Coordinates of C-alpha atoms and ligand atoms in Angstrom, one line a residue:
M11 CA 49.8 -97.7 64.1
P12 CA 50.4 -95.1 66.7
E13 CA 53.9 -94.0 67.4
A14 CA 55.0 -95.4 70.7
L15 CA 58.1 -93.6 72.1
P16 CA 60.4 -95.0 74.8
S17 CA 59.1 -92.3 77.1
G18 CA 55.7 -94.0 77.1
E19 CA 54.3 -91.2 75.0
R20 CA 52.0 -92.4 72.2
I21 CA 51.0 -90.3 69.2
F22 CA 47.9 -90.9 67.2
R23 CA 47.6 -89.0 63.9
G24 CA 44.4 -87.9 62.3
I25 CA 42.9 -85.0 60.4
P26 CA 42.8 -81.6 62.2
V27 CA 39.3 -80.2 61.9
S28 CA 38.9 -77.7 64.7
A29 CA 41.8 -75.6 66.0
G30 CA 42.9 -75.5 69.6
V31 CA 44.7 -77.6 72.1
C32 CA 43.3 -79.3 75.2
R33 CA 44.5 -81.8 77.7
G34 CA 42.7 -84.0 80.1
K35 CA 41.3 -87.5 80.7
L36 CA 39.9 -89.5 77.8
L37 CA 36.4 -90.6 77.7
V38 CA 36.3 -93.5 75.2
L39 CA 32.9 -94.3 73.9
G40 CA 32.0 -97.9 73.6
L41 CA 32.5 -99.4 70.2
A42 CA 29.3 -99.1 68.1
R43 CA 29.7 -102.7 67.1
P44 CA 31.2 -104.9 69.9
V45 CA 33.1 -108.0 68.7
I46 CA 31.0 -111.0 69.1
D47 CA 32.9 -114.3 69.5
K48 CA 31.3 -117.7 68.9
R49 CA 32.0 -119.9 71.9
P50 CA 31.0 -123.5 72.3
V51 CA 29.2 -124.3 75.5
S52 CA 28.9 -127.7 77.2
E53 CA 25.6 -129.5 77.4
T54 CA 25.3 -128.7 81.1
A55 CA 26.1 -125.0 80.6
V56 CA 23.3 -124.6 78.0
A57 CA 20.6 -123.8 80.6
E58 CA 22.9 -121.2 82.2
E59 CA 23.4 -119.6 78.8
I60 CA 19.6 -119.3 78.3
N61 CA 19.3 -117.9 81.8
R62 CA 21.9 -115.2 81.0
F63 CA 20.0 -114.4 77.8
E64 CA 16.7 -114.0 79.7
K65 CA 18.3 -111.9 82.4
A66 CA 19.8 -109.6 79.7
L67 CA 16.3 -109.2 78.2
V68 CA 14.9 -108.2 81.6
Q69 CA 17.7 -105.8 82.3
T70 CA 17.3 -104.2 78.8
R71 CA 13.5 -103.9 79.4
H72 CA 14.2 -102.0 82.7
Q73 CA 16.7 -99.7 81.0
L74 CA 14.2 -98.9 78.1
L75 CA 11.3 -98.3 80.5
E76 CA 13.6 -95.8 82.4
V77 CA 14.6 -94.0 79.2
Q78 CA 10.9 -93.9 78.2
R79 CA 9.9 -92.5 81.6
K80 CA 12.6 -89.7 81.3
V81 CA 11.6 -88.8 77.8
S82 CA 7.8 -88.8 78.7
D83 CA 8.5 -86.6 81.7
A84 CA 10.6 -84.2 79.7
M85 CA 8.8 -84.1 76.4
G86 CA 5.4 -85.7 76.8
A87 CA 3.8 -89.1 76.5
H88 CA 3.7 -89.0 72.8
E89 CA 7.5 -88.7 72.5
G90 CA 7.9 -91.4 75.1
S91 CA 5.7 -93.8 73.1
I92 CA 8.4 -94.0 70.4
F93 CA 10.1 -96.6 72.7
D94 CA 7.0 -98.8 72.5
S95 CA 8.4 -100.4 69.4
H96 CA 11.8 -100.9 71.0
L97 CA 10.0 -102.7 73.9
L98 CA 8.1 -104.9 71.4
V99 CA 11.3 -106.2 70.0
L100 CA 12.1 -107.6 73.4
E101 CA 8.8 -109.5 73.5
D102 CA 8.9 -110.9 69.9
P103 CA 8.2 -114.6 70.4
M104 CA 9.6 -115.7 67.1
L105 CA 12.9 -113.9 67.6
L106 CA 13.4 -115.0 71.2
D107 CA 12.4 -118.7 70.5
E108 CA 14.8 -118.8 67.6
V109 CA 17.7 -117.5 69.8
I110 CA 17.0 -120.1 72.5
R111 CA 16.7 -122.9 69.8
L112 CA 20.1 -121.9 68.4
I113 CA 21.7 -121.9 71.9
R114 CA 20.2 -125.4 72.6
N115 CA 20.8 -127.0 69.2
E116 CA 24.2 -125.6 68.4
K117 CA 25.4 -125.3 71.9
V118 CA 26.8 -121.8 71.5
N119 CA 27.0 -118.7 73.7
A120 CA 24.0 -116.4 74.1
E121 CA 25.6 -113.3 72.6
Y122 CA 26.6 -115.2 69.5
A123 CA 23.1 -116.7 69.1
F124 CA 21.3 -113.4 69.7
H125 CA 23.6 -111.5 67.4
A126 CA 23.2 -114.0 64.6
V127 CA 19.4 -114.1 64.8
S128 CA 18.9 -110.4 65.3
E129 CA 21.2 -109.5 62.4
R130 CA 19.2 -111.8 60.1
Y131 CA 16.0 -110.2 61.2
A132 CA 17.4 -106.7 60.7
A133 CA 18.7 -107.6 57.2
T134 CA 15.3 -109.0 56.3
L135 CA 13.6 -105.8 57.5
A136 CA 16.1 -103.6 55.7
A137 CA 15.3 -105.4 52.4
T138 CA 11.5 -105.1 52.6
E139 CA 9.6 -102.8 50.2
D140 CA 7.6 -101.4 53.1
D141 CA 8.9 -98.1 54.3
Y142 CA 7.5 -98.5 57.8
L143 CA 9.1 -101.9 58.3
R144 CA 12.4 -100.7 56.9
E145 CA 12.5 -97.9 59.4
R146 CA 12.1 -100.3 62.2
V147 CA 15.7 -101.5 61.5
T148 CA 17.1 -98.6 63.5
D149 CA 14.8 -99.5 66.5
M150 CA 15.8 -103.1 66.2
R151 CA 19.6 -102.3 66.1
D152 CA 19.2 -100.0 69.1
V153 CA 17.6 -102.7 71.1
T154 CA 19.9 -105.4 70.1
A155 CA 23.0 -103.3 70.9
R156 CA 21.6 -102.8 74.4
V157 CA 20.9 -106.5 74.9
L158 CA 24.4 -107.3 73.6
N159 CA 26.0 -104.7 75.9
N160 CA 24.2 -106.2 78.8
L161 CA 25.3 -109.7 77.9
L162 CA 28.8 -108.6 77.5
G163 CA 28.7 -106.5 80.6
L164 CA 29.6 -103.3 78.7
E165 CA 28.5 -99.9 79.9
D166 CA 25.6 -98.2 78.4
E167 CA 26.5 -95.4 75.9
H168 CA 27.3 -92.2 77.7
D169 CA 24.9 -89.4 77.6
L170 CA 27.1 -86.7 76.0
R171 CA 24.7 -84.0 77.0
R172 CA 25.6 -84.3 80.6
L173 CA 29.1 -85.4 81.6
K174 CA 30.3 -85.7 85.2
E175 CA 33.7 -84.2 84.7
P176 CA 35.8 -82.4 82.0
C177 CA 37.2 -84.9 79.4
I178 CA 38.3 -85.4 75.8
V179 CA 35.7 -87.5 74.1
L180 CA 37.0 -90.2 71.8
G181 CA 34.7 -92.4 69.7
H182 CA 34.4 -94.3 66.5
D183 CA 32.1 -91.7 65.1
L184 CA 29.8 -88.9 66.3
T185 CA 26.7 -87.8 64.5
P186 CA 26.2 -84.1 63.8
S187 CA 23.3 -84.1 66.2
N188 CA 25.4 -85.8 68.9
T189 CA 28.0 -83.1 68.4
A190 CA 25.4 -80.3 68.5
Q191 CA 24.3 -81.6 71.9
L192 CA 27.7 -82.0 73.5
D193 CA 28.0 -80.8 77.1
R194 CA 30.0 -77.7 76.3
R195 CA 31.2 -77.2 79.9
N196 CA 32.8 -80.7 80.1
V197 CA 33.8 -81.6 76.6
L198 CA 37.3 -80.2 76.2
G199 CA 37.8 -81.6 72.8
F200 CA 36.9 -84.7 70.7
G201 CA 38.4 -87.2 68.4
T202 CA 36.8 -89.8 66.1
D203 CA 38.2 -92.8 64.2
V204 CA 36.4 -91.8 61.0
G205 CA 35.3 -88.5 59.4
S206 CA 36.8 -85.7 57.4
R207 CA 37.2 -81.9 57.4
T208 CA 33.9 -81.2 55.7
S209 CA 31.7 -83.6 57.6
H210 CA 29.0 -81.8 59.5
T211 CA 30.5 -83.1 62.8
A212 CA 33.7 -81.3 62.0
I213 CA 31.8 -78.1 60.8
M214 CA 29.9 -78.2 64.1
A215 CA 33.1 -78.5 66.2
R216 CA 34.5 -75.4 64.5
S217 CA 31.5 -73.4 65.2
L218 CA 31.4 -74.5 68.8
R219 CA 35.1 -73.8 69.1
I220 CA 35.8 -77.3 70.4
P221 CA 39.3 -78.6 69.4
A222 CA 38.8 -81.7 67.3
V223 CA 40.6 -84.4 65.3
V224 CA 38.9 -86.9 63.1
G225 CA 40.2 -89.8 60.9
L226 CA 42.2 -91.3 63.8
K227 CA 41.7 -94.8 62.3
D228 CA 41.2 -97.2 65.2
A229 CA 42.4 -94.9 68.1
S230 CA 39.1 -95.5 70.0
G231 CA 39.8 -99.2 69.9
Q232 CA 43.3 -98.8 71.3
L233 CA 42.7 -96.3 74.1
E234 CA 40.8 -96.5 77.3
S235 CA 38.8 -94.1 79.4
G236 CA 40.8 -92.4 82.1
Q237 CA 44.1 -92.2 80.2
Y238 CA 45.6 -88.8 80.2
A239 CA 46.0 -87.2 76.7
L240 CA 46.6 -84.0 74.9
L241 CA 44.5 -83.2 71.8
D242 CA 46.1 -80.9 69.2
G243 CA 43.4 -79.6 66.8
F244 CA 45.9 -77.6 64.8
N245 CA 48.0 -80.5 63.7
G246 CA 45.5 -83.4 64.1
L247 CA 47.2 -85.3 67.0
I248 CA 46.1 -87.1 70.1
I249 CA 49.2 -87.6 72.3
V250 CA 48.7 -90.0 75.2
N251 CA 50.9 -89.7 78.2
P252 CA 52.6 -86.6 76.9
T253 CA 56.2 -86.1 78.2
D254 CA 57.3 -82.9 80.0
Q255 CA 59.0 -81.8 76.8
T256 CA 55.8 -82.1 74.8
L257 CA 53.8 -80.3 77.4
Y258 CA 56.4 -77.5 77.4
E259 CA 56.2 -77.2 73.6
Y260 CA 52.5 -77.0 73.7
G261 CA 52.7 -74.4 76.5
Q262 CA 54.8 -72.2 74.1
L263 CA 52.3 -72.8 71.3
E264 CA 49.4 -71.7 73.5
K265 CA 51.3 -68.5 74.5
K266 CA 51.7 -67.6 70.8
Q267 CA 48.1 -68.3 70.2
L268 CA 47.1 -66.0 73.0
T269 CA 49.1 -63.2 71.5
L270 CA 47.5 -63.9 68.1
Q271 CA 44.0 -63.8 69.6
E272 CA 44.7 -60.4 71.1
K273 CA 45.8 -59.1 67.6
L274 CA 42.7 -60.6 66.1
R275 CA 40.5 -59.0 68.7
D276 CA 41.8 -55.6 67.6
I277 CA 40.7 -56.0 64.0
V278 CA 37.2 -57.3 64.8
P279 CA 35.4 -53.9 64.3
R280 CA 37.4 -53.0 61.1
P281 CA 36.2 -53.8 57.6
A282 CA 37.8 -56.5 55.3
I283 CA 39.6 -54.2 52.8
T284 CA 42.7 -55.2 51.0
L285 CA 45.8 -52.9 51.1
D286 CA 44.8 -51.6 47.6
G287 CA 41.3 -50.8 48.6
H288 CA 39.2 -53.8 47.5
R289 CA 36.3 -54.5 49.8
V290 CA 35.4 -58.2 50.6
S291 CA 32.2 -59.0 52.5
L292 CA 32.8 -61.4 55.4
S293 CA 29.8 -63.1 56.8
A294 CA 29.2 -66.0 59.1
N295 CA 27.7 -69.5 58.9
I296 CA 25.4 -70.3 61.7
E297 CA 23.4 -73.4 62.9
H298 CA 21.4 -72.0 65.8
V299 CA 19.5 -68.9 66.8
S300 CA 21.9 -68.4 69.7
D301 CA 24.9 -68.1 67.3
T302 CA 23.9 -64.5 66.5
D303 CA 25.9 -63.3 69.5
A304 CA 29.0 -64.8 68.0
V305 CA 28.2 -63.3 64.6
K306 CA 28.3 -59.8 66.1
S307 CA 31.3 -60.4 68.5
Q308 CA 33.5 -61.8 65.7
G309 CA 32.9 -58.9 63.4
A310 CA 30.9 -60.7 60.7
E311 CA 28.8 -58.5 58.4
G312 CA 25.7 -60.7 58.6
V313 CA 24.9 -64.4 58.1
G314 CA 25.9 -65.9 54.7
L315 CA 24.5 -69.3 55.5
F316 CA 22.0 -70.3 58.2
R317 CA 21.9 -74.1 58.2
T318 CA 18.2 -74.4 59.2
E319 CA 18.3 -78.2 59.3
Y320 CA 19.7 -78.0 62.9
L321 CA 16.3 -76.7 64.0
F322 CA 15.0 -80.0 62.8
L323 CA 17.7 -82.2 64.3
E324 CA 17.8 -82.9 68.0
R325 CA 14.1 -83.4 68.4
Q326 CA 11.2 -85.8 67.9
H327 CA 8.9 -83.7 65.6
P328 CA 9.7 -81.2 62.9
P329 CA 9.2 -77.6 64.1
S330 CA 5.9 -76.0 63.1
E331 CA 5.7 -72.9 60.8
E332 CA 5.1 -70.8 63.9
E333 CA 8.2 -72.1 65.7
Q334 CA 10.4 -71.7 62.6
Y335 CA 9.0 -68.2 62.1
H336 CA 10.0 -67.2 65.6
A337 CA 13.5 -68.7 65.1
Y338 CA 14.1 -66.9 61.8
R339 CA 12.6 -63.7 63.0
A340 CA 14.8 -63.8 66.1
V341 CA 18.0 -64.0 64.0
A342 CA 16.8 -61.3 61.5
A343 CA 15.8 -59.0 64.4
A344 CA 19.1 -59.5 66.3
L345 CA 21.2 -58.7 63.2
K346 CA 19.1 -56.1 61.5
P347 CA 20.1 -54.2 59.2
L348 CA 22.8 -56.9 58.4
P349 CA 21.7 -59.5 55.9
V350 CA 20.8 -63.0 57.0
V351 CA 20.8 -65.7 54.3
I352 CA 18.5 -68.5 55.3
R353 CA 19.1 -71.7 53.5
T354 CA 16.1 -74.0 53.1
L355 CA 16.2 -77.4 54.6
D356 CA 19.3 -79.4 53.6
L357 CA 18.3 -82.7 55.0
G358 CA 20.1 -85.9 54.0
G359 CA 23.8 -86.7 53.4
D360 CA 25.1 -87.0 56.9
K361 CA 22.2 -85.2 58.5
F362 CA 19.4 -87.6 59.2
L363 CA 16.2 -86.8 61.1
S364 CA 14.7 -89.7 63.0
H365 CA 11.2 -88.1 62.9
M366 CA 11.2 -87.6 59.1
H367 CA 11.1 -91.3 58.2
V368 CA 13.9 -91.0 55.7
P369 CA 14.8 -94.6 54.7
A370 CA 18.5 -95.5 54.7
E371 CA 20.1 -95.1 51.3
M372 CA 23.1 -96.7 49.6
N373 CA 24.4 -93.3 48.5
P374 CA 22.9 -90.7 50.8
F375 CA 24.9 -87.8 49.3
L376 CA 23.5 -88.7 45.8
G377 CA 20.1 -89.4 47.2
W378 CA 17.0 -87.9 48.5
R379 CA 18.4 -84.8 50.0
A380 CA 18.1 -81.0 50.2
I381 CA 15.9 -79.4 47.5
R382 CA 14.9 -82.9 46.1
F383 CA 13.4 -83.8 49.5
C384 CA 11.7 -80.5 49.9
L385 CA 10.1 -80.5 46.4
Q386 CA 8.5 -83.9 47.3
E387 CA 7.7 -83.3 50.9
R388 CA 5.5 -80.3 50.1
D389 CA 4.0 -79.8 53.6
V390 CA 7.4 -79.5 55.2
F391 CA 8.6 -77.1 52.5
R392 CA 5.5 -75.0 52.6
E393 CA 5.8 -74.5 56.4
Q394 CA 9.4 -73.5 56.0
L395 CA 8.9 -71.2 53.1
R396 CA 6.0 -69.4 54.8
A397 CA 8.1 -69.1 58.0
I398 CA 11.0 -67.6 56.1
L399 CA 8.8 -65.2 54.1
R400 CA 7.1 -64.0 57.2
A401 CA 10.4 -63.5 59.0
S402 CA 11.5 -61.3 56.0
A403 CA 9.1 -58.6 57.3
E404 CA 11.4 -58.2 60.3
G405 CA 14.9 -57.7 59.0
N406 CA 17.2 -58.1 56.0
V407 CA 16.3 -61.7 55.2
K408 CA 17.4 -63.5 52.0
M409 CA 16.8 -67.1 51.1
M410 CA 18.7 -69.7 49.2
Y411 CA 18.0 -73.3 48.0
P412 CA 20.6 -76.0 48.6
M413 CA 21.8 -78.6 46.0
I414 CA 20.1 -77.0 42.9
S415 CA 21.2 -79.2 40.0
G416 CA 19.4 -77.5 37.2
L417 CA 16.8 -75.0 36.1
E418 CA 13.8 -77.3 36.6
E419 CA 14.3 -77.5 40.3
L420 CA 14.8 -73.8 40.6
N421 CA 11.7 -73.0 38.6
Q422 CA 9.6 -75.5 40.8
A423 CA 10.9 -74.0 44.0
N424 CA 10.3 -70.4 42.8
A425 CA 6.8 -71.3 41.7
L426 CA 6.1 -72.6 45.2
V427 CA 7.4 -69.4 46.7
E428 CA 5.0 -67.4 44.6
E429 CA 2.1 -69.6 45.6
Y430 CA 2.9 -69.1 49.3
K431 CA 3.4 -65.4 48.9
A432 CA -0.2 -65.3 47.5
E433 CA -1.4 -67.2 50.5
L434 CA 0.2 -64.8 52.9
R435 CA -1.3 -61.8 51.0
Q436 CA -4.7 -63.4 51.3
E437 CA -4.1 -63.9 55.0
S438 CA -2.8 -60.3 55.4
L439 CA 0.4 -61.6 56.9
P440 CA 3.3 -59.2 56.1
F441 CA 6.5 -60.2 54.3
D442 CA 9.2 -58.5 52.2
E443 CA 7.9 -58.5 48.6
G444 CA 11.5 -58.0 47.4
M445 CA 13.1 -60.7 49.5
E446 CA 16.2 -61.8 47.5
I447 CA 16.4 -65.4 46.5
G448 CA 19.7 -67.2 45.6
A449 CA 20.9 -70.7 45.1
M450 CA 23.8 -72.7 46.3
I451 CA 26.1 -73.8 43.6
E452 CA 27.2 -77.2 44.8
T453 CA 26.9 -79.5 41.8
P454 CA 28.9 -79.4 38.6
S455 CA 25.7 -79.4 36.6
A456 CA 24.7 -76.1 38.3
V457 CA 28.0 -74.6 37.3
I458 CA 27.5 -75.6 33.7
V459 CA 24.1 -74.0 33.6
A460 CA 25.0 -71.1 35.9
D461 CA 24.1 -68.6 33.2
F462 CA 20.5 -69.9 33.1
L463 CA 20.3 -69.9 36.9
A464 CA 21.8 -66.4 37.2
K465 CA 19.1 -64.8 35.1
R466 CA 16.5 -66.0 37.7
L467 CA 18.4 -65.3 40.9
K468 CA 19.8 -62.5 43.0
F469 CA 22.9 -64.2 44.2
F470 CA 24.9 -67.4 44.2
S471 CA 26.6 -69.0 47.1
I472 CA 29.2 -71.7 46.2
G473 CA 29.0 -74.7 48.5
T474 CA 32.5 -75.9 48.0
N475 CA 32.1 -78.8 50.5
D476 CA 29.7 -80.5 48.2
L477 CA 31.0 -79.0 44.9
I478 CA 34.4 -80.7 45.6
Q479 CA 32.9 -84.0 46.5
Y480 CA 30.6 -84.1 43.4
A481 CA 33.2 -82.7 40.9
L482 CA 36.0 -85.0 42.1
A483 CA 33.8 -87.9 42.9
V484 CA 35.3 -88.0 46.4
D485 CA 33.0 -88.7 49.3
R486 CA 33.4 -85.8 51.7
L487 CA 33.1 -88.1 54.8
N488 CA 35.5 -90.8 53.9
E489 CA 38.8 -90.4 55.7
K490 CA 40.4 -93.1 53.4
I491 CA 40.2 -90.9 50.4
A492 CA 40.6 -87.6 52.3
H493 CA 43.9 -87.0 50.4
L494 CA 41.9 -86.9 47.1
Y495 CA 39.5 -84.2 48.4
E496 CA 41.5 -81.3 47.1
P497 CA 40.0 -77.8 47.2
T498 CA 42.9 -76.6 45.0
H499 CA 42.3 -79.2 42.3
P500 CA 42.5 -77.3 38.9
A501 CA 39.0 -78.5 38.1
I502 CA 37.7 -76.8 41.3
V503 CA 39.5 -73.6 40.6
R504 CA 38.0 -73.5 37.1
L505 CA 34.5 -74.4 38.4
I506 CA 34.7 -71.5 40.8
Q507 CA 35.9 -69.2 38.0
A508 CA 33.1 -70.3 35.7
T509 CA 30.5 -69.6 38.4
V510 CA 31.9 -66.1 39.2
D511 CA 31.9 -65.3 35.5
A512 CA 28.3 -66.4 34.9
A513 CA 27.2 -64.5 38.0
H514 CA 29.0 -61.3 37.2
R515 CA 27.8 -61.3 33.6
Q516 CA 24.3 -61.1 35.0
K517 CA 25.4 -58.6 37.6
I518 CA 24.7 -60.8 40.6
R519 CA 26.9 -61.4 43.6
V520 CA 28.8 -64.6 44.4
S521 CA 29.7 -65.8 47.8
V522 CA 31.5 -68.9 49.0
C523 CA 30.1 -70.5 52.1
G524 CA 31.9 -73.9 52.1
E525 CA 34.8 -74.6 54.4
M526 CA 37.2 -73.4 51.8
A527 CA 36.0 -69.8 52.5
G528 CA 37.1 -70.1 56.1
D529 CA 40.6 -71.2 55.4
P530 CA 43.0 -68.2 55.5
V531 CA 45.4 -70.0 53.1
L532 CA 42.7 -70.3 50.4
A533 CA 40.8 -67.1 50.9
P534 CA 43.2 -65.0 48.8
L535 CA 42.7 -67.4 45.9
L536 CA 38.9 -67.0 46.1
V537 CA 39.2 -63.2 46.3
G538 CA 41.5 -63.3 43.3
L539 CA 39.0 -65.4 41.4
G540 CA 36.5 -62.6 41.9
V541 CA 34.4 -64.0 44.7
D542 CA 32.5 -61.1 46.4
E543 CA 31.8 -62.6 49.8
L544 CA 33.3 -65.2 52.1
S545 CA 31.1 -66.9 54.7
A546 CA 32.6 -69.0 57.5
A547 CA 32.1 -70.2 61.0
P548 CA 32.1 -67.1 63.3
P549 CA 35.4 -68.1 65.1
L550 CA 37.2 -68.1 61.7
V551 CA 36.0 -64.6 60.6
A552 CA 38.8 -62.6 62.4
S553 CA 41.6 -64.7 60.8
L554 CA 40.1 -64.1 57.4
K555 CA 40.0 -60.4 58.0
F556 CA 43.6 -60.5 59.2
V557 CA 44.8 -62.0 55.9
I558 CA 42.6 -59.8 53.7
R559 CA 43.7 -56.6 55.4
R560 CA 47.4 -57.5 54.7
L561 CA 46.8 -58.6 51.1
K562 CA 46.7 -56.7 47.8
L563 CA 43.9 -57.5 45.3
A564 CA 46.6 -57.5 42.7
E565 CA 48.5 -60.3 44.5
A566 CA 45.3 -62.3 44.9
Q567 CA 44.6 -61.9 41.1
E568 CA 48.1 -63.0 40.2
L569 CA 47.6 -66.1 42.3
A570 CA 44.3 -66.8 40.6
R571 CA 45.9 -66.4 37.2
F572 CA 48.6 -68.8 38.2
A573 CA 46.0 -71.3 39.5
L574 CA 43.9 -71.2 36.4
D575 CA 46.9 -72.0 34.3
C576 CA 48.4 -74.6 36.6
E577 CA 48.1 -78.4 36.1
S578 CA 48.8 -79.5 39.7
A579 CA 46.6 -79.2 42.8
A580 CA 49.8 -79.5 45.0
D581 CA 51.5 -76.6 43.1
I582 CA 48.4 -74.4 43.5
L583 CA 48.2 -75.2 47.2
S584 CA 51.9 -74.4 47.6
R585 CA 51.5 -71.0 46.0
C586 CA 48.5 -70.3 48.2
Q587 CA 50.5 -71.2 51.3
E588 CA 53.5 -69.0 50.1
L589 CA 51.3 -66.0 49.7
A590 CA 49.3 -66.4 53.0
H591 CA 52.6 -67.0 55.0
E592 CA 54.2 -64.0 53.3
V593 CA 51.3 -61.6 54.1
A594 CA 50.3 -62.9 57.5
P595 CA 53.1 -65.0 59.0
G596 CA 51.8 -64.6 62.5
L597 CA 48.6 -66.6 61.7
F598 CA 50.5 -69.8 61.0
E599 CA 52.6 -70.4 64.1
D600 CA 50.6 -73.4 65.1
S601 CA 52.7 -76.3 64.0
L602 CA 55.2 -78.0 66.2
A603 CA 58.3 -80.2 65.7
I604 CA 56.3 -83.2 67.1
A605 CA 53.7 -82.7 64.4
K606 CA 56.2 -82.7 61.6
S607 CA 58.1 -85.8 62.6
P608 CA 57.2 -88.6 60.2
A609 CA 54.4 -91.0 61.2
Ligands
LIG24 C1 28.7 -76.8 51.1 O1 28.3 -77.8 50.6 O2 29.8 -76.2 50.9 C2 27.8 -76.2 52.2 C3 28.1 -75.0 52.7 O3 26.7 -76.9 52.6 P1 26.8 -78.1 53.6 O4 28.3 -78.1 54.2 O5 25.9 -77.8 54.7 O6 26.5 -79.2 52.8
LIG25 MG1 26.3 -78.5 50.8

């Protein structure tokens, strides 16, 4: 329940995922699943109900034809034709007859009848063995949601790429591709009912520097568009109708933040060296070619993780080898001689591509994702590997595979790289023969066999976002168990230590590119454990540098020794907080009295 204060101020608490404060009108996105009531209708009203249903079908048809026209104009007839199957649902005689029969025989309202029948159809499709039919479930649900919206008189889903005025977007959920396409000029911040810190929606918000709060439970169901609110991405709050006192407190907070930003700007060009002379590499995680500007302006020393799957999202067809080559080459050229680590396609989990025909799975994070997908979809992998190899001729390109769970996958992927290198030599296409290949360490099994992997690789990059979820068996997207998702769990500390040890024994470098690396409270622990490089969203790099430049390696190592010996995640976290607050107090002046008051 939100806290309702006598002043009329209401506070909704969630999980802070992207720092910053914004205020403005809320834009509440329609519920993904409207509530469908069953209403009896009288004998005489049955005809009217059928009439309403038929009108909603016609209205939906007009809307779909309009969407189809826009898509065809913008992207071509082929892309527009994807809506043909949506339109066919509206003409399916079996479905429509059954709905009308249900309205007549049971004397129920049209939305109930339509919802009941279409859900049964969707469930049958979802259960078929046929991949093509199973994939039609999404089309079916898209169409049925439109018909229901029309029957219920609800507004069509807003187009988040083009908003009329500045607003705070609030919805039940946002997909990573929705987030990547948000209208940057008009989205002041966003909140979602579900989600967690390491969901790709949250990661995207941080790299776009959009203040964001997730895990707000049912806030989107309780709030309405047009209400005035303040969103606090530091403390994870949405405050509706903030009082003058609250606005004043936030004004003070923003002043402190401005002063901090000025201090951070000063250290951007300086290296990340501890007070006792230990050098840490700080690089950036990027999702788009255009992020290279931010890499440079935030003082990162290259790209530690290029999430290439974003080139594949937001579009109808996968990018060709040529298109990928141009994208990778552009990043390499812009940052040369700085290194750019390109991660091969990490599809799956919470990143779905409509054009790749990936069927829905019960456990997508344990399913057909990342390297597993690529090793089976050889054409997709080949185009990407060739594009990366070709781009390596241009700058300091390195490549890494996501989700490696054992040696077999690594050997298979490496064999493919050799095969494509041979092809390129045959075609006289240049590439860097010595391009370094690394792997992400994201599964406990990879940590356990890290010594085998290290012999065949040039570097490791620990993906703590996944490593934590797999090691602790805590779904990284589920806000209900977010409290169990503990980066300072003793098991995680030990897994990181084991990875560092295995890498250093083989004299290869270790980076951390999960969200843990971007947290100035946890960075000293990673440095103390021997991690050579931290890679984080560009806006976080300066804060990391700020902490590292005020820290001694000896203090970080002492913290790591404590953590390796400690039985409690909470105690490890407290020690990390103590050290970070001691060395860089100015970084943490972002919490307010209102945020601390009990929920
Ligand atoms: C990770 O798992 O830590 C990581 C960096 O990869 P992603 O967040 O893209 O899964
Ligand atoms: Mg990962």
